[in-house]
């Protein structure tokens, strides 16, 4: 391995460490606790080293969001691949999405609540975000109904899931009724 390859590998390892540490700190204490100073202390590198990877917290949030988008897409695809039939697939998608949001609140916030400097629903949207939407579209597009644009239907269903995830997490909806809400969403919105 050349010196250049070794340095590139070390740089990629440091970047993964920064993102993992930011994510861990955010999950434990919230995003307000994530500062470049605290990250530098935790990873035992100087702040200038941190800034050589990310210009600031916003870019770190964006990196966590991209990682989370890939994980969410994988979770949705894994859940829907085991389902039999469109209705079961849509229900599996909804549960996988809501489970991901509940298990990863800081990552979910990085994806959908905080400014990570990422473009959504545009030409320059990063591929992990496009792939996460595609994971939803794969199952929801088939149940959009006649004359309904699959992408618009997916956006609407996704908005409903986001509302359920956010309102439940904030204590505005009782969590014990989540299953009934998912059933209503699947039965009333999806044409299965």
PDB file of C-alpha atoms in Angstrom:
ATOM      1  CA  UNK A   1       0.000   0.000   0.000  1.00  0.00           C
ATOM      2  CA  UNK A   2       1.347   3.399  -0.952  1.00  0.00           C
ATOM      3  CA  UNK A   3       1.680   6.283   1.481  1.00  0.00           C
ATOM      4  CA  UNK A   4      -1.108   8.103  -0.363  1.00  0.00           C
ATOM      5  CA  UNK A   5      -3.467   5.107  -0.043  1.00  0.00           C
ATOM      6  CA  UNK A   6      -2.655   4.755   3.656  1.00  0.00           C
ATOM      7  CA  UNK A   7      -3.339   8.460   4.276  1.00  0.00           C
ATOM      8  CA  UNK A   8      -6.644   8.244   2.376  1.00  0.00           C
ATOM      9  CA  UNK A   9      -7.660   5.209   4.436  1.00  0.00           C
ATOM     10  CA  UNK A  10      -6.721   6.973   7.678  1.00  0.00           C
ATOM     11  CA  UNK A  11      -8.698  10.046   6.605  1.00  0.00           C
ATOM     12  CA  UNK A  12     -11.768   7.924   5.812  1.00  0.00           C
ATOM     13  CA  UNK A  13     -11.403   6.158   9.177  1.00  0.00           C
ATOM     14  CA  UNK A  14     -11.245   9.518  10.998  1.00  0.00           C
ATOM     15  CA  UNK A  15     -14.302  10.745   9.132  1.00  0.00           C
ATOM     16  CA  UNK A  16     -16.257   7.608  10.094  1.00  0.00           C
ATOM     17  CA  UNK A  17     -15.161   8.096  13.708  1.00  0.00           C
ATOM     18  CA  UNK A  18     -16.344  11.709  13.717  1.00  0.00           C
ATOM     19  CA  UNK A  19     -19.741  10.757  12.294  1.00  0.00           C
ATOM     20  CA  UNK A  20     -20.170   7.783  14.638  1.00  0.00           C
ATOM     21  CA  UNK A  21     -19.179   9.879  17.662  1.00  0.00           C
ATOM     22  CA  UNK A  22     -21.524  12.711  16.687  1.00  0.00           C
ATOM     23  CA  UNK A  23     -24.342  10.237  16.226  1.00  0.00           C
ATOM     24  CA  UNK A  24     -23.660   8.556  19.551  1.00  0.00           C
ATOM     25  CA  UNK A  25     -23.484  11.856  21.402  1.00  0.00           C
ATOM     26  CA  UNK A  26     -26.682  13.095  19.732  1.00  0.00           C
ATOM     27  CA  UNK A  27     -28.545   9.885  20.586  1.00  0.00           C
ATOM     28  CA  UNK A  28     -27.392  10.096  24.208  1.00  0.00           C
ATOM     29  CA  UNK A  29     -27.721  13.825  24.889  1.00  0.00           C
ATOM     30  CA  UNK A  30     -29.402  15.450  21.900  1.00  0.00           C
ATOM     31  CA  UNK A  31     -28.011  17.498  19.037  1.00  0.00           C
ATOM     32  CA  UNK A  32     -27.415  20.546  21.237  1.00  0.00           C
ATOM     33  CA  UNK A  33     -24.692  18.545  22.985  1.00  0.00           C
ATOM     34  CA  UNK A  34     -22.853  17.964  19.699  1.00  0.00           C
ATOM     35  CA  UNK A  35     -20.213  20.655  19.348  1.00  0.00           C
ATOM     36  CA  UNK A  36     -16.914  20.543  17.517  1.00  0.00           C
ATOM     37  CA  UNK A  37     -15.130  21.017  20.820  1.00  0.00           C
ATOM     38  CA  UNK A  38     -16.861  18.034  22.454  1.00  0.00           C
ATOM     39  CA  UNK A  39     -16.350  15.900  19.371  1.00  0.00           C
ATOM     40  CA  UNK A  40     -12.661  16.783  19.248  1.00  0.00           C
ATOM     41  CA  UNK A  41     -12.298  15.823  22.912  1.00  0.00           C
ATOM     42  CA  UNK A  42     -14.132  12.529  22.464  1.00  0.00           C
ATOM     43  CA  UNK A  43     -12.234  11.398  19.389  1.00  0.00           C
ATOM     44  CA  UNK A  44      -8.964  12.768  20.774  1.00  0.00           C
ATOM     45  CA  UNK A  45      -8.134  14.927  17.777  1.00  0.00           C
ATOM     46  CA  UNK A  46      -7.810  18.687  17.618  1.00  0.00           C
ATOM     47  CA  UNK A  47     -10.620  20.893  16.358  1.00  0.00           C
ATOM     48  CA  UNK A  48      -8.582  21.805  13.254  1.00  0.00           C
ATOM     49  CA  UNK A  49      -8.481  18.105  12.358  1.00  0.00           C
ATOM     50  CA  UNK A  50     -12.265  18.015  12.685  1.00  0.00           C
ATOM     51  CA  UNK A  51     -12.557  21.086  10.459  1.00  0.00           C
ATOM     52  CA  UNK A  52     -10.334  19.423   7.858  1.00  0.00           C
ATOM     53  CA  UNK A  53     -13.173  16.894   7.413  1.00  0.00           C
ATOM     54  CA  UNK A  54     -16.284  19.002   8.042  1.00  0.00           C
ATOM     55  CA  UNK A  55     -16.761  22.776   7.945  1.00  0.00           C
ATOM     56  CA  UNK A  56     -18.945  22.593  11.023  1.00  0.00           C
ATOM     57  CA  UNK A  57     -21.838  20.959  12.785  1.00  0.00           C
ATOM     58  CA  UNK A  58     -24.190  21.423   9.835  1.00  0.00           C
ATOM     59  CA  UNK A  59     -22.037  19.192   7.625  1.00  0.00           C
ATOM     60  CA  UNK A  60     -21.743  16.621  10.404  1.00  0.00           C
ATOM     61  CA  UNK A  61     -25.533  16.545  10.698  1.00  0.00           C
ATOM     62  CA  UNK A  62     -25.679  16.047   6.934  1.00  0.00           C
ATOM     63  CA  UNK A  63     -23.241  13.133   7.116  1.00  0.00           C
ATOM     64  CA  UNK A  64     -25.315  11.496   9.872  1.00  0.00           C
ATOM     65  CA  UNK A  65     -28.447  12.052   7.767  1.00  0.00           C
ATOM     66  CA  UNK A  66     -26.914  10.364   4.726  1.00  0.00           C
ATOM     67  CA  UNK A  67     -25.833   7.405   6.832  1.00  0.00           C
ATOM     68  CA  UNK A  68     -29.300   7.233   8.365  1.00  0.00           C
ATOM     69  CA  UNK A  69     -31.000   7.381   4.959  1.00  0.00           C
ATOM     70  CA  UNK A  70     -29.034   4.330   3.836  1.00  0.00           C
ATOM     71  CA  UNK A  71     -29.943   2.482   7.033  1.00  0.00           C
ATOM     72  CA  UNK A  72     -33.615   3.404   6.759  1.00  0.00           C
ATOM     73  CA  UNK A  73     -33.742   2.257   3.123  1.00  0.00           C
ATOM     74  CA  UNK A  74     -32.182  -1.059   4.110  1.00  0.00           C
ATOM     75  CA  UNK A  75     -34.641  -1.518   6.993  1.00  0.00           C
ATOM     76  CA  UNK A  76     -37.647  -0.765   4.789  1.00  0.00           C
ATOM     77  CA  UNK A  77     -36.438  -3.081   2.022  1.00  0.00           C
ATOM     78  CA  UNK A  78     -35.705  -5.886   4.472  1.00  0.00           C
ATOM     79  CA  UNK A  79     -39.163  -5.597   6.024  1.00  0.00           C
ATOM     80  CA  UNK A  80     -41.018  -5.398   2.711  1.00  0.00           C
ATOM     81  CA  UNK A  81     -39.062  -8.251   1.133  1.00  0.00           C
ATOM     82  CA  UNK A  82     -40.519 -10.682   3.679  1.00  0.00           C
ATOM     83  CA  UNK A  83     -44.108  -9.523   3.131  1.00  0.00           C
ATOM     84  CA  UNK A  84     -46.579 -11.423   1.009  1.00  0.00           C
ATOM     85  CA  UNK A  85     -48.827  -9.246  -1.094  1.00  0.00           C
ATOM     86  CA  UNK A  86     -49.241  -5.475  -1.448  1.00  0.00           C
ATOM     87  CA  UNK A  87     -51.205  -4.846   1.754  1.00  0.00           C
ATOM     88  CA  UNK A  88     -48.750  -6.727   3.921  1.00  0.00           C
ATOM     89  CA  UNK A  89     -45.870  -4.948   2.140  1.00  0.00           C
ATOM     90  CA  UNK A  90     -47.323  -1.498   2.858  1.00  0.00           C
ATOM     91  CA  UNK A  91     -47.974  -2.405   6.506  1.00  0.00           C
ATOM     92  CA  UNK A  92     -44.413  -3.766   6.823  1.00  0.00           C
ATOM     93  CA  UNK A  93     -43.064  -0.554   5.291  1.00  0.00           C
ATOM     94  CA  UNK A  94     -45.036   1.576   7.756  1.00  0.00           C
ATOM     95  CA  UNK A  95     -43.850  -0.460  10.748  1.00  0.00           C
ATOM     96  CA  UNK A  96     -40.226  -0.456   9.578  1.00  0.00           C
ATOM     97  CA  UNK A  97     -40.323   3.318   9.085  1.00  0.00           C
ATOM     98  CA  UNK A  98     -41.907   4.011  12.472  1.00  0.00           C
ATOM     99  CA  UNK A  99     -39.559   1.550  14.202  1.00  0.00           C
ATOM    100  CA  UNK A 100     -36.549   3.237  12.609  1.00  0.00           C
ATOM    101  CA  UNK A 101     -37.758   6.669  13.758  1.00  0.00           C
ATOM    102  CA  UNK A 102     -38.333   5.407  17.302  1.00  0.00           C
ATOM    103  CA  UNK A 103     -35.014   3.540  17.620  1.00  0.00           C
ATOM    104  CA  UNK A 104     -32.927   6.345  16.076  1.00  0.00           C
ATOM    105  CA  UNK A 105     -34.400   9.685  17.168  1.00  0.00           C
ATOM    106  CA  UNK A 106     -31.228  11.741  16.622  1.00  0.00           C
ATOM    107  CA  UNK A 107     -30.666  10.225  13.190  1.00  0.00           C
ATOM    108  CA  UNK A 108     -34.313  10.804  12.323  1.00  0.00           C
ATOM    109  CA  UNK A 109     -33.940  14.431  13.371  1.00  0.00           C
ATOM    110  CA  UNK A 110     -30.797  14.756  11.239  1.00  0.00           C
ATOM    111  CA  UNK A 111     -32.753  13.382   8.285  1.00  0.00           C
ATOM    112  CA  UNK A 112     -35.984  15.321   8.618  1.00  0.00           C
ATOM    113  CA  UNK A 113     -35.839  18.049  11.254  1.00  0.00           C
ATOM    114  CA  UNK A 114     -32.386  19.656  11.243  1.00  0.00           C
ATOM    115  CA  UNK A 115     -30.467  21.575   8.614  1.00  0.00           C
ATOM    116  CA  UNK A 116     -27.713  19.316   7.371  1.00  0.00           C
ATOM    117  CA  UNK A 117     -27.171  21.343   4.235  1.00  0.00           C
ATOM    118  CA  UNK A 118     -28.679  18.627   2.036  1.00  0.00           C
ATOM    119  CA  UNK A 119     -30.933  19.160  -0.956  1.00  0.00           C
ATOM    120  CA  UNK A 120     -34.185  17.201  -0.886  1.00  0.00           C
ATOM    121  CA  UNK A 121     -36.360  16.472  -3.940  1.00  0.00           C
ATOM    122  CA  UNK A 122     -34.009  18.257  -6.319  1.00  0.00           C
ATOM    123  CA  UNK A 123     -31.561  17.387  -9.081  1.00  0.00           C
ATOM    124  CA  UNK A 124     -28.615  17.545  -6.677  1.00  0.00           C
ATOM    125  CA  UNK A 125     -30.223  15.456  -3.948  1.00  0.00           C
ATOM    126  CA  UNK A 126     -27.554  13.059  -2.624  1.00  0.00           C
ATOM    127  CA  UNK A 127     -27.986   9.443  -3.713  1.00  0.00           C
ATOM    128  CA  UNK A 128     -28.662   8.018  -0.212  1.00  0.00           C
ATOM    129  CA  UNK A 129     -31.674  10.332   0.118  1.00  0.00           C
ATOM    130  CA  UNK A 130     -32.924   9.372  -3.342  1.00  0.00           C
ATOM    131  CA  UNK A 131     -32.487   5.723  -2.452  1.00  0.00           C
ATOM    132  CA  UNK A 132     -34.438   6.092   0.792  1.00  0.00           C
ATOM    133  CA  UNK A 133     -37.335   7.617  -1.139  1.00  0.00           C
ATOM    134  CA  UNK A 134     -37.031   4.860  -3.753  1.00  0.00           C
ATOM    135  CA  UNK A 135     -37.323   2.261  -0.982  1.00  0.00           C
ATOM    136  CA  UNK A 136     -40.708   3.757  -0.082  1.00  0.00           C
ATOM    137  CA  UNK A 137     -41.794   4.153  -3.699  1.00  0.00           C
ATOM    138  CA  UNK A 138     -41.040   0.494  -4.504  1.00  0.00           C
ATOM    139  CA  UNK A 139     -43.888  -0.680  -2.272  1.00  0.00           C
ATOM    140  CA  UNK A 140     -46.169   2.339  -2.306  1.00  0.00           C
ATOM    141  CA  UNK A 141     -46.138   2.911  -6.044  1.00  0.00           C
ATOM    142  CA  UNK A 142     -47.977  -0.346  -6.622  1.00  0.00           C
ATOM    143  CA  UNK A 143     -50.877   0.697  -4.366  1.00  0.00           C
ATOM    144  CA  UNK A 144     -51.262   4.329  -5.420  1.00  0.00           C
ATOM    145  CA  UNK A 145     -54.442   3.611  -7.338  1.00  0.00           C
ATOM    146  CA  UNK A 146     -55.581   4.313 -10.861  1.00  0.00           C
ATOM    147  CA  UNK A 147     -54.766   7.781 -12.104  1.00  0.00           C
ATOM    148  CA  UNK A 148     -52.674   8.630  -9.036  1.00  0.00           C
ATOM    149  CA  UNK A 149     -49.041   9.599  -9.587  1.00  0.00           C
ATOM    150  CA  UNK A 150     -46.951   7.042  -7.627  1.00  0.00           C
ATOM    151  CA  UNK A 151     -44.434   9.665  -6.493  1.00  0.00           C
ATOM    152  CA  UNK A 152     -47.119  12.003  -5.157  1.00  0.00           C
ATOM    153  CA  UNK A 153     -48.836   9.126  -3.411  1.00  0.00           C
ATOM    154  CA  UNK A 154     -45.518   8.086  -1.838  1.00  0.00           C
ATOM    155  CA  UNK A 155     -44.889  11.650  -0.646  1.00  0.00           C
ATOM    156  CA  UNK A 156     -48.372  11.786   0.909  1.00  0.00           C
ATOM    157  CA  UNK A 157     -48.022   8.410   2.628  1.00  0.00           C
ATOM    158  CA  UNK A 158     -44.529   9.355   3.814  1.00  0.00           C
ATOM    159  CA  UNK A 159     -45.877  12.651   5.212  1.00  0.00           C
ATOM    160  CA  UNK A 160     -48.491  10.695   7.170  1.00  0.00           C
ATOM    161  CA  UNK A 161     -45.807   8.346   8.548  1.00  0.00           C
ATOM    162  CA  UNK A 162     -43.608  11.311   9.454  1.00  0.00           C
ATOM    163  CA  UNK A 163     -46.517  12.914  11.272  1.00  0.00           C
ATOM    164  CA  UNK A 164     -47.216   9.725  13.204  1.00  0.00           C
ATOM    165  CA  UNK A 165     -43.543   9.295  14.111  1.00  0.00           C
ATOM    166  CA  UNK A 166     -43.096  12.902  15.193  1.00  0.00           C
ATOM    167  CA  UNK A 167     -46.368  13.310  17.079  1.00  0.00           C
ATOM    168  CA  UNK A 168     -45.929   9.993  18.896  1.00  0.00           C
ATOM    169  CA  UNK A 169     -42.362  10.804  19.906  1.00  0.00           C
ATOM    170  CA  UNK A 170     -43.401  14.234  21.185  1.00  0.00           C
ATOM    171  CA  UNK A 171     -46.149  12.684  23.325  1.00  0.00           C
ATOM    172  CA  UNK A 172     -48.959  14.193  21.253  1.00  0.00           C
ATOM    173  CA  UNK A 173     -50.285  10.754  20.267  1.00  0.00           C
ATOM    174  CA  UNK A 174     -50.432   7.776  22.634  1.00  0.00           C
ATOM    175  CA  UNK A 175     -47.989   5.087  21.464  1.00  0.00           C
ATOM    176  CA  UNK A 176     -50.345   2.236  22.357  1.00  0.00           C
ATOM    177  CA  UNK A 177     -52.581   3.190  19.418  1.00  0.00           C
ATOM    178  CA  UNK A 178     -49.825   3.051  16.797  1.00  0.00           C
ATOM    179  CA  UNK A 179     -50.962  -0.290  15.385  1.00  0.00           C
ATOM    180  CA  UNK A 180     -54.497   1.005  14.871  1.00  0.00           C
ATOM    181  CA  UNK A 181     -53.154   4.120  13.159  1.00  0.00           C
ATOM    182  CA  UNK A 182     -51.046   2.028  10.798  1.00  0.00           C
ATOM    183  CA  UNK A 183     -54.066  -0.150   9.981  1.00  0.00           C
ATOM    184  CA  UNK A 184     -56.164   2.951   9.222  1.00  0.00           C
ATOM    185  CA  UNK A 185     -53.422   4.392   7.067  1.00  0.00           C
ATOM    186  CA  UNK A 186     -53.003   1.182   5.100  1.00  0.00           C
ATOM    187  CA  UNK A 187     -56.719   0.465   4.764  1.00  0.00           C
ATOM    188  CA  UNK A 188     -57.891   3.990   3.941  1.00  0.00           C
ATOM    189  CA  UNK A 189     -55.036   5.432   1.942  1.00  0.00           C
ATOM    190  CA  UNK A 190     -53.510   2.549   0.016  1.00  0.00           C
ATOM    191  CA  UNK A 191     -55.531   0.823  -2.705  1.00  0.00           C
ATOM    192  CA  UNK A 192     -54.754  -2.825  -1.966  1.00  0.00           C
TER     193      UNK A 192
END
